[in-house]
Amino acid sequence: MSSAPDEPSRWIRRFHPAPEDAPRMICFPHAGGSASYYFPMSKSLSPQVEILAVQYPGRQDRRSEPLLDSIGGLADGVFEALRSWSGRPFVFFGHSMGALVAYEVARRFQERTSTGPRCLFVSGRRAPSLHRPGTVHLRDDPGFVADLVRLGGTDQRFLQDQELLELTLPVARSDYKAVETYSHASGPPLECPITAFVGDRDPEASVEDVKAWSEHTAGGLDLQVFPGGHFYLDACRAEVAGAVVEALNEQAPAVSVEGSAGR
């Protein structure tokens, strides 16, 4: 694994090499997730697409760093780190909480620089304008774990092993707080198009909720529905990879996924 030097390297992970002219996709993890969640996607799309995965503070190799419990704080940190990686065209992909963070980072690029993502891929997340405050992050441990089980996506080993659970819960609780206390600030829509993915049985984001992302872009919305729940992505990784490549080809033809679905 390689990464950019100094401060940005704390935030960005690159799992597989890619040619200099390969499209670059920066991926944002879900609540409680880490950069490694995107290792399979990176493997699937390499070397046709370069995946850079965001590593939030407080997890894996950053576990000794203080957690950030607001979407704004996470977005500010990622934005500053990514500025040194924005020398060539890029797109964003965010799942669940990651969709909110990616959206806010895209807004910062649009407001503060002359560059920005060519496309924003959002997955398993209702539009920011439809945010509903929540209190799951205030529950006791059994109540909080029950919600992790309800949504899926968390390795059962972490939920059944007390030592691993003690490492997992503070991170997930902090991320839940970030999502549940998020407040969308009005502003101009993104100039880039948005491609939105959602599972047809997602208890957190209905298809209608996800359609509302159209309010946040002047570049048009492409909505794609997959079978599954909140973590439909795990079972539909090949299909999602194909949809990503198709969208990238519309912007810069010649991306190939031959042989990628089985990896």
mmCIF file of C-alpha atoms in Angstrom:
data_model
loop_
_atom_site.group_PDB
_atom_site.id
_atom_site.type_symbol
_atom_site.label_atom_id
_atom_site.label_comp_id
_atom_site.label_asym_id
_atom_site.label_seq_id
_atom_site.Cartn_x
_atom_site.Cartn_y
_atom_site.Cartn_z
ATOM 1 C CA MET A 1 0.000 0.000 0.000
ATOM 2 C CA SER A 2 1.290 3.468 -0.802
ATOM 3 C CA SER A 3 0.082 6.963 -0.074
ATOM 4 C CA ALA A 4 1.037 10.592 -0.330
ATOM 5 C CA PRO A 5 3.582 11.771 2.219
ATOM 6 C CA ASP A 6 3.141 13.771 5.424
ATOM 7 C CA GLU A 7 -0.245 14.979 6.722
ATOM 8 C CA PRO A 8 -2.435 13.838 3.791
ATOM 9 C CA SER A 9 -1.183 10.265 4.183
ATOM 10 C CA ARG A 10 -3.029 9.974 7.487
ATOM 11 C CA TRP A 11 -6.335 10.479 5.660
ATOM 12 C CA ILE A 12 -5.837 8.596 2.385
ATOM 13 C CA ARG A 13 -5.144 4.918 1.602
ATOM 14 C CA ARG A 14 -4.282 3.495 -1.810
ATOM 15 C CA PHE A 15 -4.458 -0.295 -2.003
ATOM 16 C CA HIS A 16 -3.627 -1.034 -5.648
ATOM 17 C CA PRO A 17 -1.501 0.740 -8.260
ATOM 18 C CA ALA A 18 -3.064 2.326 -11.328
ATOM 19 C CA PRO A 19 -1.747 4.108 -14.428
ATOM 20 C CA GLU A 20 -1.304 7.865 -14.266
ATOM 21 C CA ASP A 21 -4.192 8.368 -16.683
ATOM 22 C CA ALA A 22 -6.641 6.121 -14.802
ATOM 23 C CA PRO A 23 -9.766 7.796 -13.390
ATOM 24 C CA ARG A 24 -9.386 8.507 -9.684
ATOM 25 C CA MET A 25 -12.257 7.743 -7.297
ATOM 26 C CA ILE A 26 -12.075 8.838 -3.670
ATOM 27 C CA CYS A 27 -14.213 6.649 -1.392
ATOM 28 C CA PHE A 28 -15.767 7.660 1.936
ATOM 29 C CA PRO A 29 -16.686 4.964 4.520
ATOM 30 C CA HIS A 30 -19.969 4.535 6.388
ATOM 31 C CA ALA A 31 -20.487 5.115 10.115
ATOM 32 C CA GLY A 32 -18.161 2.835 12.042
ATOM 33 C CA GLY A 33 -16.362 1.933 8.832
ATOM 34 C CA SER A 34 -12.764 2.359 7.756
ATOM 35 C CA ALA A 35 -10.762 2.704 4.576
ATOM 36 C CA SER A 36 -10.352 -1.064 4.302
ATOM 37 C CA TYR A 37 -14.075 -1.432 3.532
ATOM 38 C CA TYR A 38 -13.181 -0.324 0.012
ATOM 39 C CA PHE A 39 -10.354 -2.826 -0.500
ATOM 40 C CA PRO A 40 -12.633 -5.239 -2.443
ATOM 41 C CA MET A 41 -13.869 -2.424 -4.675
ATOM 42 C CA SER A 42 -10.296 -1.306 -5.288
ATOM 43 C CA LYS A 43 -9.315 -4.864 -6.191
ATOM 44 C CA SER A 44 -12.295 -5.188 -8.499
ATOM 45 C CA LEU A 45 -11.645 -1.944 -10.395
ATOM 46 C CA SER A 46 -7.822 -1.998 -10.447
ATOM 47 C CA PRO A 47 -6.023 -1.020 -12.592
ATOM 48 C CA GLN A 48 -8.794 0.594 -14.669
ATOM 49 C CA VAL A 49 -9.812 2.935 -11.831
ATOM 50 C CA GLU A 50 -7.587 4.182 -9.015
ATOM 51 C CA ILE A 51 -9.331 3.977 -5.654
ATOM 52 C CA LEU A 52 -8.258 6.282 -2.846
ATOM 53 C CA ALA A 53 -10.035 5.366 0.392
ATOM 54 C CA VAL A 54 -10.500 7.885 3.177
ATOM 55 C CA GLN A 55 -9.342 6.867 6.646
ATOM 56 C CA TYR A 56 -11.171 8.812 9.362
ATOM 57 C CA PRO A 57 -9.426 9.396 12.711
ATOM 58 C CA GLY A 58 -9.822 6.903 15.542
ATOM 59 C CA ARG A 59 -9.784 3.628 13.610
ATOM 60 C CA GLN A 60 -7.233 1.026 12.525
ATOM 61 C CA ASP A 61 -3.832 2.727 12.145
ATOM 62 C CA ARG A 62 -5.360 6.030 13.373
ATOM 63 C CA ARG A 63 -6.957 4.522 16.482
ATOM 64 C CA SER A 64 -4.843 6.632 18.859
ATOM 65 C CA GLU A 65 -6.158 9.892 17.367
ATOM 66 C CA PRO A 66 -9.188 11.748 18.749
ATOM 67 C CA LEU A 67 -12.499 10.984 17.075
ATOM 68 C CA LEU A 68 -14.370 13.649 15.126
ATOM 69 C CA ASP A 69 -18.078 13.591 15.932
ATOM 70 C CA SER A 70 -19.443 16.032 13.336
ATOM 71 C CA ILE A 71 -19.885 15.800 9.582
ATOM 72 C CA GLY A 72 -18.410 19.286 9.261
ATOM 73 C CA GLY A 73 -15.285 18.329 11.181
ATOM 74 C CA LEU A 74 -14.769 15.207 9.085
ATOM 75 C CA ALA A 75 -15.373 17.152 5.864
ATOM 76 C CA ASP A 76 -12.887 19.863 6.846
ATOM 77 C CA GLY A 77 -10.185 17.297 7.560
ATOM 78 C CA VAL A 78 -10.748 15.368 4.341
ATOM 79 C CA PHE A 79 -10.895 18.548 2.271
ATOM 80 C CA GLU A 80 -7.528 19.763 3.536
ATOM 81 C CA ALA A 81 -5.946 16.347 2.971
ATOM 82 C CA LEU A 82 -7.338 15.976 -0.540
ATOM 83 C CA ARG A 83 -6.110 19.311 -1.792
ATOM 84 C CA SER A 84 -2.688 17.775 -2.391
ATOM 85 C CA TRP A 85 -4.285 14.875 -4.322
ATOM 86 C CA SER A 86 -6.384 16.995 -6.682
ATOM 87 C CA GLY A 87 -3.816 17.413 -9.431
ATOM 88 C CA ARG A 88 -5.890 15.359 -11.860
ATOM 89 C CA PRO A 89 -9.635 14.744 -12.375
ATOM 90 C CA PHE A 90 -11.400 12.849 -9.623
ATOM 91 C CA VAL A 91 -14.819 11.674 -8.491
ATOM 92 C CA PHE A 92 -16.265 10.916 -5.046
ATOM 93 C CA PHE A 93 -18.060 7.799 -3.796
ATOM 94 C CA GLY A 94 -19.669 7.718 -0.359
ATOM 95 C CA HIS A 95 -21.802 5.075 1.319
ATOM 96 C CA SER A 96 -24.285 6.008 4.089
ATOM 97 C CA MET A 97 -22.517 8.518 6.365
ATOM 98 C CA GLY A 98 -19.784 8.611 3.734
ATOM 99 C CA ALA A 99 -22.273 10.077 1.257
ATOM 100 C CA LEU A 100 -22.858 13.047 3.570
ATOM 101 C CA VAL A 101 -19.135 13.577 4.139
ATOM 102 C CA ALA A 102 -18.414 13.296 0.398
ATOM 103 C CA TYR A 103 -21.172 15.793 -0.366
ATOM 104 C CA GLU A 104 -19.840 18.308 2.149
ATOM 105 C CA VAL A 105 -16.274 17.896 0.854
ATOM 106 C CA ALA A 106 -17.556 18.453 -2.694
ATOM 107 C CA ARG A 107 -19.241 21.653 -1.517
ATOM 108 C CA ARG A 108 -15.972 22.852 -0.014
ATOM 109 C CA PHE A 109 -14.104 22.198 -3.241
ATOM 110 C CA GLN A 110 -16.746 24.074 -5.208
ATOM 111 C CA GLU A 111 -16.791 27.037 -2.823
ATOM 112 C CA ARG A 112 -13.078 27.378 -2.108
ATOM 113 C CA THR A 113 -11.157 26.130 -5.147
ATOM 114 C CA SER A 114 -11.289 26.092 -8.924
ATOM 115 C CA THR A 115 -11.598 22.304 -8.972
ATOM 116 C CA GLY A 116 -14.093 19.748 -7.741
ATOM 117 C CA PRO A 117 -15.269 16.206 -8.352
ATOM 118 C CA ARG A 118 -16.508 15.441 -11.837
ATOM 119 C CA CYS A 119 -19.227 13.286 -10.325
ATOM 120 C CA LEU A 120 -20.553 12.445 -6.873
ATOM 121 C CA PHE A 121 -21.659 8.854 -6.254
ATOM 122 C CA VAL A 122 -23.899 8.552 -3.192
ATOM 123 C CA SER A 123 -25.014 5.221 -1.793
ATOM 124 C CA GLY A 124 -27.560 4.212 0.842
ATOM 125 C CA ARG A 125 -28.261 7.745 2.031
ATOM 126 C CA ARG A 126 -31.301 10.003 1.855
ATOM 127 C CA ALA A 127 -30.743 13.502 0.490
ATOM 128 C CA PRO A 128 -29.159 16.013 2.898
ATOM 129 C CA SER A 129 -32.267 18.191 2.703
ATOM 130 C CA LEU A 130 -34.281 15.300 4.210
ATOM 131 C CA HIS A 131 -32.098 14.902 7.268
ATOM 132 C CA ARG A 132 -33.913 13.593 10.339
ATOM 133 C CA PRO A 133 -32.221 14.043 13.740
ATOM 134 C CA GLY A 134 -31.707 10.876 15.756
ATOM 135 C CA THR A 135 -30.798 9.711 19.242
ATOM 136 C CA VAL A 136 -29.374 6.239 18.647
ATOM 137 C CA HIS A 137 -25.930 7.524 19.636
ATOM 138 C CA LEU A 138 -27.335 8.246 23.113
ATOM 139 C CA ARG A 139 -28.549 4.690 23.759
ATOM 140 C CA ASP A 140 -26.886 2.311 26.175
ATOM 141 C CA ASP A 141 -24.544 -0.272 24.679
ATOM 142 C CA PRO A 142 -27.141 -3.049 24.151
ATOM 143 C CA GLY A 143 -29.535 -0.607 22.491
ATOM 144 C CA PHE A 144 -26.787 0.780 20.296
ATOM 145 C CA VAL A 145 -25.570 -2.675 19.265
ATOM 146 C CA ALA A 146 -29.158 -3.595 18.376
ATOM 147 C CA ASP A 147 -29.165 -0.857 15.754
ATOM 148 C CA LEU A 148 -25.850 -2.045 14.313
ATOM 149 C CA VAL A 149 -27.367 -5.521 14.000
ATOM 150 C CA ARG A 150 -30.527 -4.089 12.402
ATOM 151 C CA LEU A 151 -28.589 -2.380 9.628
ATOM 152 C CA GLY A 152 -26.020 -5.127 9.055
ATOM 153 C CA GLY A 153 -22.594 -4.347 7.669
ATOM 154 C CA THR A 154 -20.757 -4.780 10.990
ATOM 155 C CA ASP A 155 -18.660 -7.928 11.296
ATOM 156 C CA GLN A 156 -20.381 -10.164 13.859
ATOM 157 C CA ARG A 157 -16.994 -10.983 15.384
ATOM 158 C CA PHE A 158 -16.748 -7.389 16.567
ATOM 159 C CA LEU A 159 -20.210 -7.563 18.155
ATOM 160 C CA GLN A 160 -19.709 -10.903 19.897
ATOM 161 C CA ASP A 161 -16.186 -10.389 21.249
ATOM 162 C CA GLN A 162 -16.164 -8.063 24.259
ATOM 163 C CA GLU A 163 -12.638 -6.761 23.649
ATOM 164 C CA LEU A 164 -13.350 -6.019 19.994
ATOM 165 C CA LEU A 165 -16.694 -4.488 20.925
ATOM 166 C CA GLU A 166 -14.974 -2.076 23.307
ATOM 167 C CA LEU A 167 -12.825 -0.908 20.391
ATOM 168 C CA THR A 168 -15.712 -0.707 17.937
ATOM 169 C CA LEU A 169 -18.447 1.035 19.931
ATOM 170 C CA PRO A 170 -16.754 4.414 20.590
ATOM 171 C CA VAL A 171 -15.967 4.806 16.893
ATOM 172 C CA ALA A 172 -19.434 3.829 15.709
ATOM 173 C CA ARG A 173 -21.141 5.931 18.395
ATOM 174 C CA SER A 174 -19.101 8.996 17.420
ATOM 175 C CA ASP A 175 -20.028 8.510 13.767
ATOM 176 C CA TYR A 176 -23.705 8.046 14.632
ATOM 177 C CA LYS A 177 -23.570 11.320 16.552
ATOM 178 C CA ALA A 178 -22.051 13.023 13.508
ATOM 179 C CA VAL A 179 -24.892 11.799 11.306
ATOM 180 C CA GLU A 180 -27.719 12.318 13.789
ATOM 181 C CA THR A 181 -26.694 15.887 14.685
ATOM 182 C CA TYR A 182 -25.955 16.961 11.109
ATOM 183 C CA SER A 183 -27.805 20.038 9.893
ATOM 184 C CA HIS A 184 -27.811 20.866 6.196
ATOM 185 C CA ALA A 185 -26.908 24.479 5.418
ATOM 186 C CA SER A 186 -28.596 25.986 2.383
ATOM 187 C CA GLY A 187 -26.410 26.944 -0.536
ATOM 188 C CA PRO A 188 -25.992 26.545 -4.267
ATOM 189 C CA PRO A 189 -26.323 23.024 -5.675
ATOM 190 C CA LEU A 190 -23.281 21.098 -6.817
ATOM 191 C CA GLU A 191 -22.287 21.733 -10.404
ATOM 192 C CA CYS A 192 -21.292 18.102 -10.940
ATOM 193 C CA PRO A 193 -23.841 15.343 -11.629
ATOM 194 C CA ILE A 194 -24.869 12.926 -8.897
ATOM 195 C CA THR A 195 -25.314 9.180 -9.329
ATOM 196 C CA ALA A 196 -27.329 7.709 -6.469
ATOM 197 C CA PHE A 197 -27.424 4.019 -5.529
ATOM 198 C CA VAL A 198 -29.840 2.467 -3.049
ATOM 199 C CA GLY A 199 -31.074 -0.951 -1.959
ATOM 200 C CA ASP A 200 -34.762 -1.576 -2.569
ATOM 201 C CA ARG A 201 -35.248 -2.672 1.057
ATOM 202 C CA ASP A 202 -33.053 -0.104 2.802
ATOM 203 C CA PRO A 203 -34.713 0.793 6.135
ATOM 204 C CA GLU A 204 -32.747 4.043 6.350
ATOM 205 C CA ALA A 205 -33.148 5.443 2.827
ATOM 206 C CA SER A 206 -36.227 4.843 0.710
ATOM 207 C CA VAL A 207 -36.066 5.235 -3.057
ATOM 208 C CA GLU A 208 -38.113 8.450 -2.745
ATOM 209 C CA ASP A 209 -35.698 9.783 -0.116
ATOM 210 C CA VAL A 210 -32.779 9.134 -2.428
ATOM 211 C CA LYS A 211 -34.504 10.757 -5.416
ATOM 212 C CA ALA A 212 -34.366 14.021 -3.482
ATOM 213 C CA TRP A 213 -30.616 14.225 -4.157
ATOM 214 C CA SER A 214 -31.783 15.878 -7.401
ATOM 215 C CA GLU A 215 -32.272 19.056 -5.330
ATOM 216 C CA HIS A 216 -28.534 19.169 -4.626
ATOM 217 C CA THR A 217 -27.123 19.117 -8.146
ATOM 218 C CA ALA A 218 -27.319 21.307 -11.228
ATOM 219 C CA GLY A 219 -25.726 18.505 -13.241
ATOM 220 C CA GLY A 220 -28.565 15.989 -13.116
ATOM 221 C CA LEU A 221 -29.317 12.885 -11.053
ATOM 222 C CA ASP A 222 -29.032 9.258 -12.124
ATOM 223 C CA LEU A 223 -30.829 6.965 -9.669
ATOM 224 C CA GLN A 224 -30.114 3.221 -9.650
ATOM 225 C CA VAL A 225 -31.882 0.723 -7.388
ATOM 226 C CA PHE A 226 -30.333 -2.616 -6.383
ATOM 227 C CA PRO A 227 -31.776 -5.586 -4.499
ATOM 228 C CA GLY A 228 -30.966 -5.544 -0.820
ATOM 229 C CA GLY A 229 -30.967 -3.526 2.371
ATOM 230 C CA HIS A 230 -28.713 -0.825 3.755
ATOM 231 C CA PHE A 231 -25.581 -2.790 2.870
ATOM 232 C CA TYR A 232 -26.815 -4.007 -0.527
ATOM 233 C CA LEU A 233 -23.337 -2.963 -1.683
ATOM 234 C CA ASP A 234 -21.718 -6.057 -0.191
ATOM 235 C CA ALA A 235 -23.757 -8.445 -2.367
ATOM 236 C CA CYS A 236 -23.925 -6.189 -5.451
ATOM 237 C CA ARG A 237 -20.303 -5.082 -5.595
ATOM 238 C CA ALA A 238 -19.777 -6.236 -9.203
ATOM 239 C CA GLU A 239 -22.959 -4.538 -10.383
ATOM 240 C CA VAL A 240 -22.074 -1.309 -8.593
ATOM 241 C CA ALA A 241 -18.565 -1.399 -10.056
ATOM 242 C CA GLY A 242 -20.076 -1.761 -13.511
ATOM 243 C CA ALA A 243 -22.411 1.170 -12.900
ATOM 244 C CA VAL A 244 -19.506 3.305 -11.698
ATOM 245 C CA VAL A 245 -17.475 2.523 -14.792
ATOM 246 C CA GLU A 246 -20.445 3.253 -17.053
ATOM 247 C CA ALA A 247 -20.841 6.670 -15.422
ATOM 248 C CA LEU A 248 -17.110 7.351 -15.724
ATOM 249 C CA ASN A 249 -17.227 6.405 -19.396
ATOM 250 C CA GLU A 250 -19.866 9.037 -20.007
ATOM 251 C CA GLN A 251 -17.376 11.643 -18.814
ATOM 252 C CA ALA A 252 -14.143 10.188 -20.225
ATOM 253 C CA PRO A 253 -14.670 7.146 -22.487
ATOM 254 C CA ALA A 254 -12.315 4.207 -22.575
ATOM 255 C CA VAL A 255 -12.491 2.880 -19.023
ATOM 256 C CA SER A 256 -12.653 -0.936 -19.182
ATOM 257 C CA VAL A 257 -13.872 -3.409 -16.579
ATOM 258 C CA GLU A 258 -13.067 -6.568 -18.489
ATOM 259 C CA GLY A 259 -12.504 -9.360 -16.008
ATOM 260 C CA SER A 260 -13.038 -7.150 -12.964
ATOM 261 C CA ALA A 261 -16.326 -8.550 -11.696
ATOM 262 C CA GLY A 262 -14.857 -11.849 -10.567
ATOM 263 C CA ARG A 263 -11.960 -10.447 -8.582
#
